[in-house]
PDB file of C-alpha atoms in Angstrom:
ATOM      1  CA  UNK A   1       7.744  35.621 -44.335  1.00 78.00           C
ATOM      2  CA  UNK A   2       8.267  38.251 -47.022  1.00 85.00           C
ATOM      3  CA  UNK A   3       6.989  40.972 -44.669  1.00 86.00           C
ATOM      4  CA  UNK A   4       9.646  40.095 -42.055  1.00 90.00           C
ATOM      5  CA  UNK A   5      12.344  40.070 -44.708  1.00 91.00           C
ATOM      6  CA  UNK A   6      11.363  43.597 -45.805  1.00 92.00           C
ATOM      7  CA  UNK A   7      11.339  44.849 -42.203  1.00 93.00           C
ATOM      8  CA  UNK A   8      14.742  43.250 -41.534  1.00 94.00           C
ATOM      9  CA  UNK A   9      16.168  44.810 -44.709  1.00 95.00           C
ATOM     10  CA  UNK A  10      14.873  48.268 -43.726  1.00 94.00           C
ATOM     11  CA  UNK A  11      16.348  47.999 -40.212  1.00 94.00           C
ATOM     12  CA  UNK A  12      19.751  46.917 -41.559  1.00 95.00           C
ATOM     13  CA  UNK A  13      19.647  49.745 -44.114  1.00 96.00           C
ATOM     14  CA  UNK A  14      18.880  52.370 -41.438  1.00 93.00           C
ATOM     15  CA  UNK A  15      21.691  51.068 -39.194  1.00 92.00           C
ATOM     16  CA  UNK A  16      24.148  51.104 -42.113  1.00 95.00           C
ATOM     17  CA  UNK A  17      23.184  54.657 -43.075  1.00 95.00           C
ATOM     18  CA  UNK A  18      23.645  55.694 -39.426  1.00 92.00           C
ATOM     19  CA  UNK A  19      27.177  54.239 -39.332  1.00 94.00           C
ATOM     20  CA  UNK A  20      28.152  55.886 -42.617  1.00 96.00           C
ATOM     21  CA  UNK A  21      26.828  59.335 -41.661  1.00 96.00           C
ATOM     22  CA  UNK A  22      28.446  59.093 -38.201  1.00 95.00           C
ATOM     23  CA  UNK A  23      31.846  58.262 -39.722  1.00 96.00           C
ATOM     24  CA  UNK A  24      31.673  61.093 -42.262  1.00 96.00           C
ATOM     25  CA  UNK A  25      30.624  63.676 -39.663  1.00 96.00           C
ATOM     26  CA  UNK A  26      33.201  62.381 -37.166  1.00 95.00           C
ATOM     27  CA  UNK A  27      36.009  62.889 -39.684  1.00 96.00           C
ATOM     28  CA  UNK A  28      34.764  66.392 -40.513  1.00 95.00           C
ATOM     29  CA  UNK A  29      34.624  67.295 -36.813  1.00 93.00           C
ATOM     30  CA  UNK A  30      38.172  66.038 -36.267  1.00 92.00           C
ATOM     31  CA  UNK A  31      39.231  68.636 -38.888  1.00 92.00           C
ATOM     32  CA  UNK A  32      37.123  71.381 -37.199  1.00 88.00           C
ATOM     33  CA  UNK A  33      34.622  71.453 -40.065  1.00 92.00           C
ATOM     34  CA  UNK A  34      30.851  71.608 -39.728  1.00 92.00           C
ATOM     35  CA  UNK A  35      29.090  68.209 -39.873  1.00 94.00           C
ATOM     36  CA  UNK A  36      26.847  67.541 -42.877  1.00 95.00           C
ATOM     37  CA  UNK A  37      24.265  64.927 -41.848  1.00 95.00           C
ATOM     38  CA  UNK A  38      22.830  66.610 -38.756  1.00 96.00           C
ATOM     39  CA  UNK A  39      19.884  68.857 -37.884  1.00 96.00           C
ATOM     40  CA  UNK A  40      20.132  71.683 -35.306  1.00 95.00           C
ATOM     41  CA  UNK A  41      17.854  70.997 -32.326  1.00 94.00           C
ATOM     42  CA  UNK A  42      18.906  73.415 -29.574  1.00 91.00           C
ATOM     43  CA  UNK A  43      20.805  76.695 -29.224  1.00 91.00           C
ATOM     44  CA  UNK A  44      22.077  77.516 -25.729  1.00 88.00           C
ATOM     45  CA  UNK A  45      22.221  81.029 -24.305  1.00 85.00           C
ATOM     46  CA  UNK A  46      25.927  80.818 -23.475  1.00 83.00           C
ATOM     47  CA  UNK A  47      27.186  82.539 -26.590  1.00 81.00           C
ATOM     48  CA  UNK A  48      25.559  80.317 -29.188  1.00 86.00           C
ATOM     49  CA  UNK A  49      26.498  76.692 -28.458  1.00 91.00           C
ATOM     50  CA  UNK A  50      24.377  74.472 -30.706  1.00 93.00           C
ATOM     51  CA  UNK A  51      23.228  70.861 -30.356  1.00 94.00           C
ATOM     52  CA  UNK A  52      22.806  68.925 -33.600  1.00 95.00           C
ATOM     53  CA  UNK A  53      21.229  65.465 -33.973  1.00 94.00           C
ATOM     54  CA  UNK A  54      22.115  62.836 -36.514  1.00 93.00           C
ATOM     55  CA  UNK A  55      20.908  59.282 -37.065  1.00 92.00           C
ATOM     56  CA  UNK A  56      21.970  57.723 -33.736  1.00 90.00           C
ATOM     57  CA  UNK A  57      24.428  60.411 -32.641  1.00 94.00           C
ATOM     58  CA  UNK A  58      24.660  63.965 -31.326  1.00 94.00           C
ATOM     59  CA  UNK A  59      27.087  66.784 -32.166  1.00 94.00           C
ATOM     60  CA  UNK A  60      27.669  69.793 -29.922  1.00 93.00           C
ATOM     61  CA  UNK A  61      29.254  72.912 -31.399  1.00 93.00           C
ATOM     62  CA  UNK A  62      30.610  74.807 -28.406  1.00 92.00           C
ATOM     63  CA  UNK A  63      30.627  78.592 -28.688  1.00 90.00           C
ATOM     64  CA  UNK A  64      30.893  80.161 -25.227  1.00 88.00           C
ATOM     65  CA  UNK A  65      31.801  83.740 -24.348  1.00 87.00           C
ATOM     66  CA  UNK A  66      35.128  83.964 -22.525  1.00 86.00           C
ATOM     67  CA  UNK A  67      37.672  86.509 -21.300  1.00 84.00           C
ATOM     68  CA  UNK A  68      41.394  85.686 -21.380  1.00 83.00           C
ATOM     69  CA  UNK A  69      44.660  87.408 -20.531  1.00 81.00           C
ATOM     70  CA  UNK A  70      46.658  88.034 -23.729  1.00 77.00           C
ATOM     71  CA  UNK A  71      49.952  89.929 -23.365  1.00 80.00           C
ATOM     72  CA  UNK A  72      48.803  91.335 -20.014  1.00 81.00           C
ATOM     73  CA  UNK A  73      45.502  92.655 -21.389  1.00 84.00           C
ATOM     74  CA  UNK A  74      42.028  91.214 -20.893  1.00 85.00           C
ATOM     75  CA  UNK A  75      40.627  90.166 -24.256  1.00 85.00           C
ATOM     76  CA  UNK A  76      37.043  89.099 -24.903  1.00 87.00           C
ATOM     77  CA  UNK A  77      36.455  86.187 -27.235  1.00 88.00           C
ATOM     78  CA  UNK A  78      34.835  82.815 -27.701  1.00 88.00           C
ATOM     79  CA  UNK A  79      35.789  79.269 -26.762  1.00 89.00           C
ATOM     80  CA  UNK A  80      34.877  77.140 -29.783  1.00 91.00           C
ATOM     81  CA  UNK A  81      35.038  73.501 -30.822  1.00 91.00           C
ATOM     82  CA  UNK A  82      33.019  70.416 -31.769  1.00 93.00           C
ATOM     83  CA  UNK A  83      32.239  67.221 -29.852  1.00 92.00           C
ATOM     84  CA  UNK A  84      30.418  64.124 -31.077  1.00 92.00           C
ATOM     85  CA  UNK A  85      28.757  61.389 -29.024  1.00 90.00           C
ATOM     86  CA  UNK A  86      26.680  58.313 -29.821  1.00 87.00           C
ATOM     87  CA  UNK A  87      23.214  57.602 -28.491  1.00 83.00           C
ATOM     88  CA  UNK A  88      24.752  55.073 -26.080  1.00 83.00           C
ATOM     89  CA  UNK A  89      27.245  57.591 -24.654  1.00 82.00           C
ATOM     90  CA  UNK A  90      25.280  60.819 -25.007  1.00 80.00           C
ATOM     91  CA  UNK A  91      26.611  64.080 -23.602  1.00 82.00           C
ATOM     92  CA  UNK A  92      24.438  66.824 -22.123  1.00 82.00           C
ATOM     93  CA  UNK A  93      25.137  70.447 -23.036  1.00 83.00           C
ATOM     94  CA  UNK A  94      24.716  71.453 -19.367  1.00 83.00           C
ATOM     95  CA  UNK A  95      27.717  69.276 -18.373  1.00 85.00           C
ATOM     96  CA  UNK A  96      30.116  71.441 -20.371  1.00 83.00           C
ATOM     97  CA  UNK A  97      32.772  70.372 -22.866  1.00 87.00           C
ATOM     98  CA  UNK A  98      34.884  67.270 -22.241  1.00 87.00           C
ATOM     99  CA  UNK A  99      37.731  68.429 -24.491  1.00 86.00           C
ATOM    100  CA  UNK A 100      39.837  71.572 -24.632  1.00 87.00           C
ATOM    101  CA  UNK A 101      38.309  74.307 -26.744  1.00 88.00           C
ATOM    102  CA  UNK A 102      40.078  76.820 -28.968  1.00 88.00           C
ATOM    103  CA  UNK A 103      40.034  80.508 -27.910  1.00 87.00           C
ATOM    104  CA  UNK A 104      39.077  82.892 -30.727  1.00 85.00           C
ATOM    105  CA  UNK A 105      39.502  86.632 -30.149  1.00 84.00           C
ATOM    106  CA  UNK A 106      36.361  88.705 -30.713  1.00 76.00           C
ATOM    107  CA  UNK A 107      37.171  91.360 -33.291  1.00 69.00           C
TER     108      UNK A 107
END
């Protein structure tokens, strides 16, 4: 019986840590800051988009090369932004971003 209690306690502890780290990283991403509790797992060849994994969630830092018209001139830059998804609603990097990204001029 004691063995099952220890296993149950460990599972609850891991789930709780996952919720806490997800909430902290989600709030940082909403402020366009880098998440803390994640590990980089993949870098795409689209300009440097990076996939990070946390405990039960995934963060994608979009960084794609783009050309825009600014004041009638073509300007090269990057489309940047963060997206977070849970393991139940995971997003693939090949599907592209689901939210609007910010254009940053390459200097």
